[in-house]
Coordinates of C-alpha atoms in Angstrom, one line a residue:
M195 CA 31.2 11.4 -2.1
R196 CA 30.4 12.6 -5.6
Y197 CA 31.3 9.3 -7.1
L198 CA 29.5 7.4 -4.3
I199 CA 26.2 9.2 -5.2
T200 CA 26.6 8.8 -9.0
S201 CA 27.7 5.2 -8.8
T202 CA 24.5 4.4 -6.8
L203 CA 22.4 6.1 -9.4
L204 CA 24.0 4.3 -12.3
A205 CA 23.6 0.9 -10.6
A206 CA 19.9 1.6 -10.5
G207 CA 19.9 2.6 -14.2
V208 CA 21.9 -0.4 -15.4
V209 CA 19.5 -2.8 -13.6
A210 CA 16.5 -1.0 -15.1
L211 CA 17.7 -1.1 -18.7
T212 CA 18.9 -4.7 -18.7
L213 CA 16.8 -7.0 -20.8
P214 CA 15.1 -9.9 -19.0
T215 CA 16.0 -13.5 -19.7
K216 CA 12.7 -15.2 -18.8
T217 CA 9.1 -14.4 -17.9
H218 CA 7.4 -14.9 -14.6
L219 CA 4.9 -17.7 -14.1
H220 CA 1.5 -16.6 -12.8
R221 CA -1.9 -18.3 -12.8
N222 CA -5.4 -17.3 -11.6
N223 CA -7.2 -20.6 -11.4
T224 CA -9.7 -19.7 -8.7
N225 CA -11.2 -16.5 -9.8
P226 CA -13.0 -16.6 -13.1
W227 CA -12.8 -12.9 -13.5
L228 CA -9.3 -11.9 -14.5
A229 CA -8.2 -8.3 -14.1
P230 CA -5.1 -6.4 -15.2
S231 CA -2.6 -6.3 -12.4
H232 CA 0.0 -3.6 -11.4
N233 CA 2.0 -6.4 -9.9
S234 CA 2.2 -8.1 -13.3
A235 CA 3.1 -4.7 -14.9
R236 CA 6.0 -4.4 -12.5
E237 CA 7.2 -8.0 -13.0
R238 CA 6.9 -7.7 -16.8
A239 CA 8.0 -4.1 -16.9
F240 CA 10.9 -4.6 -19.3
Y241 CA 8.7 -6.4 -21.8
I242 CA 6.0 -3.7 -21.6
F243 CA 8.6 -0.9 -21.9
N244 CA 10.0 -2.6 -25.0
A245 CA 6.5 -3.1 -26.5
V246 CA 5.7 0.6 -26.1
H247 CA 9.1 1.7 -27.4
S248 CA 8.9 -0.7 -30.4
A249 CA 5.3 -0.2 -31.5
M250 CA 4.9 0.5 -35.2
R251 CA 8.7 0.4 -35.6
Q252 CA 10.3 -2.2 -37.8
W253 CA 13.5 -2.7 -35.9
G254 CA 12.2 -3.1 -32.4
S255 CA 9.2 -5.2 -33.5
S256 CA 11.6 -7.5 -35.2
L257 CA 13.7 -8.0 -32.1
H258 CA 10.7 -8.4 -29.9
H259 CA 8.7 -10.4 -32.4
N260 CA 6.2 -12.1 -30.1
G261 CA 3.9 -9.3 -29.4
L262 CA 1.1 -9.7 -26.8
G263 CA -0.4 -6.3 -27.3
L264 CA -3.5 -4.9 -29.1
I265 CA -3.6 -1.2 -29.5
P266 CA -6.4 1.0 -31.1
A267 CA -4.9 2.8 -34.1
T268 CA -6.0 5.5 -36.5
V269 CA -4.9 6.0 -40.1
P270 CA -5.8 9.6 -40.9
R271 CA -8.0 10.7 -43.8
G272 CA -6.0 11.3 -46.9
T273 CA -3.3 8.7 -46.2
L274 CA -2.2 6.8 -49.4
L275 CA -2.3 3.0 -49.2
Y276 CA -1.3 0.3 -51.8
H277 CA -2.5 -3.1 -52.9
G278 CA -0.9 -5.5 -55.4
T279 CA -3.1 -8.1 -57.1
W280 CA -4.0 -9.9 -60.3
R281 CA -7.4 -8.2 -60.3
N282 CA -8.1 -4.9 -62.1
Y283 CA -11.1 -4.0 -59.8
T284 CA -11.6 -3.1 -56.2
P285 CA -11.6 -6.3 -54.1
P286 CA -15.1 -7.4 -53.1
D287 CA -14.0 -8.9 -49.8
F288 CA -11.2 -8.2 -47.2
E289 CA -7.7 -7.9 -48.6
W290 CA -4.3 -6.5 -47.7
L291 CA -3.0 -2.9 -48.0
A292 CA 0.6 -1.8 -47.7
F293 CA 2.0 1.5 -46.5
E294 CA 4.9 1.4 -49.0
M295 CA 4.3 1.0 -52.8
E296 CA 7.4 -1.3 -53.0
H297 CA 5.7 -3.7 -50.7
S298 CA 2.6 -4.0 -52.9
E299 CA 4.6 -4.1 -56.1
N300 CA 5.9 -7.4 -55.0
F301 CA 2.3 -8.7 -55.1
A302 CA 1.6 -7.1 -58.5
R303 CA 4.1 -8.8 -60.7
S304 CA 3.0 -9.6 -64.3
T305 CA 4.5 -12.8 -65.8
R306 CA 4.1 -14.6 -69.0
G307 CA 5.0 -17.8 -67.2
G308 CA 2.7 -20.3 -65.5
G309 CA 1.9 -18.6 -62.2
K310 CA 0.7 -15.5 -60.4
G311 CA 2.9 -13.3 -58.3
P312 CA 3.2 -13.9 -54.6
S313 CA 0.0 -14.3 -52.6
K314 CA -1.0 -14.1 -49.0
G315 CA -2.8 -17.4 -49.3
P316 CA -5.4 -19.3 -51.4
Q317 CA -7.9 -16.9 -52.9
P318 CA -11.6 -17.4 -52.2
P319 CA -13.7 -19.2 -54.8
Q320 CA -15.6 -16.9 -57.1
L321 CA -19.4 -17.2 -56.7
A322 CA -21.4 -17.7 -59.9
G323 CA -21.7 -14.4 -61.7
Q324 CA -19.6 -12.6 -59.1
R325 CA -16.9 -11.5 -61.6
D326 CA -19.6 -10.0 -63.9
R327 CA -20.9 -7.9 -61.0
Q328 CA -17.6 -6.2 -60.4
K329 CA -17.0 -2.8 -62.0
P330 CA -13.4 -2.7 -63.3
M331 CA -11.8 0.7 -63.2
V332 CA -9.5 -0.4 -66.0
Q333 CA -11.3 -2.1 -68.9
P334 CA -9.6 -5.4 -69.9
R335 CA -7.6 -5.6 -73.1
D336 CA -6.7 -8.6 -75.2
D337 CA -3.4 -9.1 -73.3
D338 CA -5.1 -9.3 -69.9
N339 CA -4.9 -12.7 -68.3
P340 CA -4.7 -14.3 -64.9
N341 CA -0.9 -13.7 -64.8
R342 CA -1.2 -9.9 -65.2
G343 CA -0.5 -7.9 -62.1
Y344 CA -2.1 -4.6 -61.0
L345 CA -0.9 -2.0 -58.5
H346 CA -3.8 -0.3 -56.8
T347 CA -3.5 3.0 -55.0
Y348 CA -6.2 4.1 -52.5
R349 CA -6.7 7.2 -50.4
A350 CA -8.4 7.1 -47.0
S351 CA -11.7 9.0 -47.4
R352 CA -12.0 9.3 -43.6
D353 CA -10.1 8.4 -40.5
L354 CA -9.7 4.6 -40.6
K355 CA -10.3 2.8 -37.3
L356 CA -7.9 -0.1 -36.8
L357 CA -6.4 -2.4 -34.2
Y358 CA -2.6 -2.7 -34.2
I359 CA -1.3 -6.1 -33.3
D360 CA 2.2 -5.6 -32.0
G361 CA 5.4 -7.6 -32.6
M362 CA 6.0 -9.3 -36.0
S363 CA 2.4 -10.2 -36.2
A364 CA 2.4 -10.9 -40.0
G365 CA 5.3 -13.4 -39.6
N366 CA 4.0 -16.8 -40.6
T367 CA 6.0 -18.7 -38.0
L368 CA 5.6 -21.3 -35.2
M369 CA 7.6 -19.1 -32.8
G370 CA 4.6 -17.3 -31.2
T371 CA 4.3 -14.4 -33.7
L372 CA 0.7 -15.5 -34.3
D373 CA -0.4 -16.3 -30.8
T374 CA -2.4 -13.1 -30.3
Q375 CA -4.3 -13.7 -33.5
D376 CA -4.9 -17.4 -33.4
L377 CA -5.2 -18.0 -29.7
L378 CA -6.8 -14.8 -28.6
L379 CA -8.7 -13.2 -31.5
R380 CA -9.7 -16.5 -33.2
S381 CA -9.9 -18.8 -30.1
L382 CA -8.0 -21.5 -32.1
E383 CA -5.4 -23.7 -30.4
H384 CA -4.4 -25.3 -33.6
A385 CA -4.0 -23.2 -36.8
S386 CA -1.6 -23.4 -39.7
P387 CA 0.8 -20.4 -39.7
Y388 CA 0.4 -20.2 -43.5
D389 CA -3.4 -20.0 -43.7
D390 CA -3.5 -16.2 -43.8
W391 CA -6.7 -16.1 -45.9
N392 CA -8.8 -17.8 -43.2
R393 CA -7.0 -15.9 -40.5
G394 CA -7.9 -12.6 -42.1
H395 CA -11.5 -13.7 -42.7
D396 CA -12.0 -14.7 -39.1
I397 CA -10.3 -11.6 -37.7
C398 CA -12.3 -9.3 -39.9
A399 CA -15.6 -11.0 -38.9
L400 CA -14.7 -10.2 -35.3
V401 CA -13.4 -6.7 -35.5
K402 CA -16.1 -5.5 -37.8
T403 CA -18.6 -6.2 -35.0
W404 CA -16.5 -3.8 -32.9
G405 CA -16.8 -1.0 -35.5
L406 CA -13.3 -1.4 -36.8
D407 CA -12.1 -1.3 -40.4
G408 CA -9.3 -3.9 -39.9
V409 CA -6.0 -4.6 -38.2
I410 CA -2.4 -3.5 -38.7
R411 CA 0.4 -6.1 -38.7
M412 CA 4.1 -6.2 -39.5
E413 CA 6.2 -8.4 -41.7
I414 CA 8.7 -7.0 -44.2
G415 CA 7.0 -3.7 -43.7
F416 CA 3.6 -2.8 -42.2
E417 CA 0.3 -3.9 -43.7
I418 CA -3.4 -3.6 -43.1
M419 CA -5.9 -6.4 -43.2
Y420 CA -8.7 -4.2 -44.5
C421 CA -12.2 -5.7 -44.2
D422 CA -14.2 -3.7 -46.7
F423 CA -12.6 -1.9 -49.6
T424 CA -15.9 -0.2 -50.4
D425 CA -16.0 1.7 -47.1
G426 CA -13.4 4.3 -46.2
L427 CA -11.2 4.1 -49.3
D428 CA -11.2 6.2 -52.5
P429 CA -9.5 4.5 -55.4
V430 CA -6.8 6.7 -56.9
S431 CA -5.5 4.5 -59.6
I432 CA -5.3 0.9 -60.8
L433 CA -2.3 0.4 -63.0
R434 CA -1.3 -2.6 -65.1
T435 CA 2.3 -3.6 -64.3
P436 CA 4.8 -4.6 -67.1
Y437 CA 5.8 -8.2 -67.6
Q438 CA 8.8 -9.1 -65.6
E439 CA 10.5 -10.5 -68.7
D440 CA 10.2 -7.2 -70.5
R441 CA 11.6 -4.7 -68.0
E442 CA 14.9 -3.7 -66.6
G443 CA 15.5 -4.0 -62.9
A444 CA 13.0 -6.8 -62.2
S445 CA 15.7 -8.8 -60.4
I446 CA 16.2 -6.2 -57.7
D447 CA 12.5 -5.8 -56.8
L448 CA 12.9 -7.7 -53.5
F449 CA 15.9 -5.5 -52.6
E450 CA 13.9 -2.4 -53.3
W451 CA 11.1 -3.6 -51.0
V452 CA 13.7 -4.2 -48.2
R453 CA 15.3 -0.8 -48.9
A454 CA 11.9 0.9 -48.5
V455 CA 11.2 -1.0 -45.3
S456 CA 14.6 -0.1 -43.8
Q457 CA 13.4 3.5 -43.8
L458 CA 10.8 2.5 -41.2
Y459 CA 13.2 1.1 -38.6
D460 CA 12.5 3.9 -36.2
G461 CA 8.9 4.5 -37.2
I462 CA 6.5 4.6 -40.1
G463 CA 6.6 8.4 -40.4
A464 CA 4.5 11.1 -41.9
G465 CA 1.8 10.8 -39.3
R466 CA 0.3 7.9 -41.2
V467 CA -0.6 5.9 -38.0
T468 CA -1.6 7.2 -34.6
L469 CA -1.5 4.7 -31.7
D470 CA -3.7 5.1 -28.6
L471 CA -1.3 3.5 -26.2
G472 CA -3.5 4.6 -23.3
R473 CA -6.0 1.9 -24.5
M474 CA -3.4 -0.8 -25.1
V475 CA -4.5 -4.3 -23.9
S476 CA -1.7 -6.8 -23.4
G477 CA -1.4 -10.3 -22.1
L478 CA 1.5 -8.9 -20.1
W479 CA -1.0 -6.9 -17.9
Y480 CA -2.5 -10.1 -16.5
P481 CA -1.4 -12.7 -13.9
V482 CA -1.3 -15.5 -16.5
N483 CA 1.4 -17.8 -17.7
V484 CA 3.2 -16.2 -20.6
T485 CA 6.3 -18.4 -20.4
N486 CA 7.7 -19.6 -23.7
P487 CA 7.9 -23.5 -23.6
E488 CA 11.1 -23.4 -25.7
P489 CA 14.0 -22.7 -23.3
V490 CA 16.1 -21.2 -26.0
M491 CA 13.3 -18.7 -26.7
S492 CA 12.6 -17.9 -23.0
K493 CA 12.9 -14.1 -23.5
H494 CA 10.1 -14.1 -26.0
P495 CA 6.7 -14.4 -24.2
R496 CA 3.8 -16.5 -25.5
L497 CA 0.1 -17.1 -24.9
I498 CA 0.4 -20.8 -25.6
E499 CA 0.3 -21.7 -21.8
T500 CA -2.7 -19.6 -21.0
T501 CA -6.2 -21.2 -20.6
S502 CA -9.1 -20.6 -22.9
D503 CA -11.0 -19.0 -20.0
E504 CA -8.1 -16.6 -19.4
R505 CA -7.9 -15.7 -23.0
A506 CA -11.7 -15.1 -23.1
E507 CA -11.4 -12.6 -20.3
I508 CA -8.6 -10.7 -22.0
L509 CA -10.6 -10.7 -25.2
K510 CA -13.5 -9.1 -23.4
R511 CA -11.2 -6.3 -22.2
V512 CA -10.0 -5.8 -25.8
E513 CA -13.6 -5.4 -27.0
N514 CA -14.5 -3.1 -24.1
V515 CA -11.5 -0.9 -24.8
V516 CA -12.2 -0.7 -28.6
R517 CA -15.8 0.1 -28.1
S518 CA -15.0 2.9 -25.5
T519 CA -14.5 6.5 -26.6
K520 CA -11.7 8.8 -25.6
D521 CA -11.7 12.5 -26.4
K522 CA -7.9 13.0 -26.8
I523 CA -4.6 11.2 -26.3
R524 CA -3.1 13.0 -23.4
V525 CA 0.2 11.1 -22.9
D526 CA 2.8 10.3 -25.5
W527 CA 4.1 7.1 -23.9
Q528 CA 6.3 6.2 -26.8
G529 CA 7.9 9.6 -26.6
I530 CA 8.6 9.1 -23.0
T531 CA 10.4 5.8 -23.7
D532 CA 12.3 7.5 -26.5
M533 CA 13.6 10.1 -24.0
I534 CA 14.7 7.4 -21.6
V535 CA 16.4 5.3 -24.2
G536 CA 17.9 8.3 -25.9
R537 CA 19.6 9.6 -22.7
Y538 CA 20.7 6.3 -21.2
G539 CA 20.7 3.5 -23.9
D540 CA 24.0 4.2 -25.8
R541 CA 25.8 5.4 -22.7
I542 CA 25.1 2.2 -20.7
V543 CA 26.2 0.1 -23.7
A544 CA 29.4 2.1 -23.8
L545 CA 29.9 1.7 -20.0
T546 CA 29.8 -2.1 -20.4
E547 CA 32.8 -1.9 -22.7
E548 CA 34.8 0.8 -20.8
E549 CA 37.9 -0.7 -19.2
D550 CA 39.4 2.5 -17.8
A551 CA 38.2 3.1 -14.3
D552 CA 38.6 6.9 -14.4
A553 CA 36.8 7.2 -17.7
F554 CA 34.0 5.0 -16.4
A555 CA 33.6 7.2 -13.3
K556 CA 33.5 10.3 -15.4
Q557 CA 30.8 9.0 -17.6
I558 CA 28.7 8.0 -14.6
H559 CA 29.0 11.5 -13.3
V560 CA 27.9 13.0 -16.6
I561 CA 24.8 10.8 -16.6
T562 CA 23.7 11.3 -13.0
N563 CA 25.0 14.7 -12.0
T564 CA 21.8 16.5 -13.1
F565 CA 19.7 14.9 -10.4
V566 CA 22.0 15.4 -7.4
D567 CA 21.4 18.4 -5.0
Y568 CA 25.0 18.8 -3.8
P569 CA 25.9 20.2 -0.4
A570 CA 26.4 24.0 -0.1
S571 CA 30.0 23.3 1.0
P572 CA 32.4 20.4 0.4
I573 CA 33.0 20.3 4.2
D574 CA 29.3 20.4 5.2
K575 CA 29.3 17.6 7.8
S576 CA 25.5 17.6 8.1
A577 CA 25.3 16.8 4.4
M578 CA 27.7 13.9 4.8
I579 CA 25.5 12.5 7.6
D580 CA 22.4 12.8 5.5
S581 CA 24.0 11.4 2.3
G582 CA 21.8 8.4 2.3
D583 CA 18.7 10.5 2.1
M584 CA 20.3 12.7 -0.5
I585 CA 21.0 9.7 -2.7
R586 CA 17.5 8.4 -2.3
K587 CA 16.1 11.7 -3.4
A588 CA 18.5 11.9 -6.3
I589 CA 17.4 8.4 -7.5
K590 CA 13.8 9.4 -7.3
R591 CA 14.4 12.5 -9.3
C592 CA 16.3 10.5 -11.9
A593 CA 13.6 7.8 -12.1
H594 CA 10.6 10.2 -12.3
H595 CA 12.2 12.9 -14.5
F596 CA 10.9 11.8 -17.9
L597 CA 7.6 10.7 -16.4
E598 CA 6.7 14.2 -15.2
P599 CA 4.8 15.1 -18.4
A600 CA 2.6 12.0 -18.0
Y601 CA 2.0 12.4 -14.3
I602 CA 0.3 15.8 -14.7
W603 CA -2.5 14.0 -16.6
R604 CA -3.0 11.3 -14.0
H605 CA -6.6 12.3 -13.2
E606 CA -7.5 11.6 -16.8
W607 CA -5.6 8.3 -17.1
T608 CA -7.2 5.1 -18.3
D609 CA -6.4 1.9 -16.5
E610 CA -4.0 1.1 -19.3
D611 CA -2.2 4.5 -18.9
A612 CA -1.7 3.7 -15.2
L613 CA -0.3 0.2 -16.1
I614 CA 2.2 1.7 -18.6
Y615 CA 3.2 4.3 -16.0
T616 CA 3.9 1.5 -13.5
A617 CA 6.0 -0.5 -15.9
T618 CA 8.0 2.6 -17.1
E619 CA 8.6 3.7 -13.5
T620 CA 9.8 0.2 -12.7
V621 CA 12.3 0.3 -15.6
S622 CA 13.4 3.8 -14.7
W623 CA 13.9 3.2 -11.0

C-alpha cells in the first residue's frame, strides 16, 4: 500500500514537470474585448511556470528564448551600470547600459584601424551644432579620434522604473525572440531583426509616456535600453580605453564577456533588479493563437499568428498595469518555482534513468512520503477501504505545499497573481 500511494503521487509529479511539445490554439474572433483567462493559464501552465522560473536568468531565458511576458522591474538607487561607446560624453538620446563591465567593454574598444568597435546599429545623424552643445566629462586630446573607445560608468541616482521583456529579447533573430517588441510594443508586422536603433527609439517613445525609464532585455548578458541618460543616472567615470593593438589580453575579450555572463545563469544577483511578477502581462494569459508556425520550433510560442486587434488589447493591459501602483510585492513567485524545481527537478530526471525497480520505488517513497497520513496500524482495515481518499488528500497536500505562502495573501492578489497561482498549481498537481 505504501508504494501504491507514493507511485500515484509520483505519476502526478512527473506529468506536471514534463515540458510541453506544442501550444494550444485559441482564438477570440467575436468579442473585441480580450481578457486574461484562467483556462489559458491552465493550458499554458508549463510555459508560464518556465517563464516565471527563468525571469532575469541567463540559462533559463536562453532555453525558453521566445518570451511573451512583460514585467515591471526596478533597478534600485545606487546600482552601477556600464556603457561602451566611441563618445566621451553622456549620450544625448537613448542608449544601452549593461549590468556587467565586460559586456560594455566589448563596445568600448579602441582601434587604430579603419572602424569603430561593435555597435547595436546605425548611430543617429548629428544635428548641426549638436556636438558643440555636449559637455564632455573628459576633454579631448590630440590622439582622440572616431576610433577611440570609452567605458562609461553610471550610478542610479534613484530607483529606475523599467519594463523587463522576458526570453532572449535582445537576440536579433527571426525565431520569435523579437515578437513582443516588434509585434506588440511597436505594432509592426515586418521589421528587420537587426534594426535595433529604430527598435529602441520606438520602444522608448512608447514607454516614456507610461512613466518608465526604459526596458531590460537579454542577449549575452542583460542590458537596459535607457531612454534618457540625463534623468536618473549619475556619471561616475568616463575612461578612455587602450588601443587593442597595444595591450595584452585583447584577444580574449569576448571570452571574458562570456565568463562574466556565465555567473548570471541562475540570476543577476546583488539585488540589482526587482521584478514585480504580480503585475506580469503575458500573451500566454490570453485565448489567442500562440502557435509557432515552424513545426520544428513548436515548443517555442510566438505572437506571429495573433491579430492586430488582439495585440492591441494585450498592449492596453500592459499600459494599465504599468500605470497602476502597488504598495508592496507580497508573493515571491520565482522563489516558489525554485522550491518546486529544487525538490523535484533533479530527482525526476534521475528517475527517468533508473533501471533498478527497487531503487526506483525507494526514491518515489523519499519524494512523496512527507505528504501521506499513514494509517495508525498496518492492519487498519478502515484505512485500506478509504485508501482512495487518503491518496487524493496526499496529492492535494503535495501539490499545494509550496503554494501555501502565496495563498495566505490571496485577498491582496492582483489578477496576474491569480493567473500565476493557477498555472503553478496546474504544474504542481
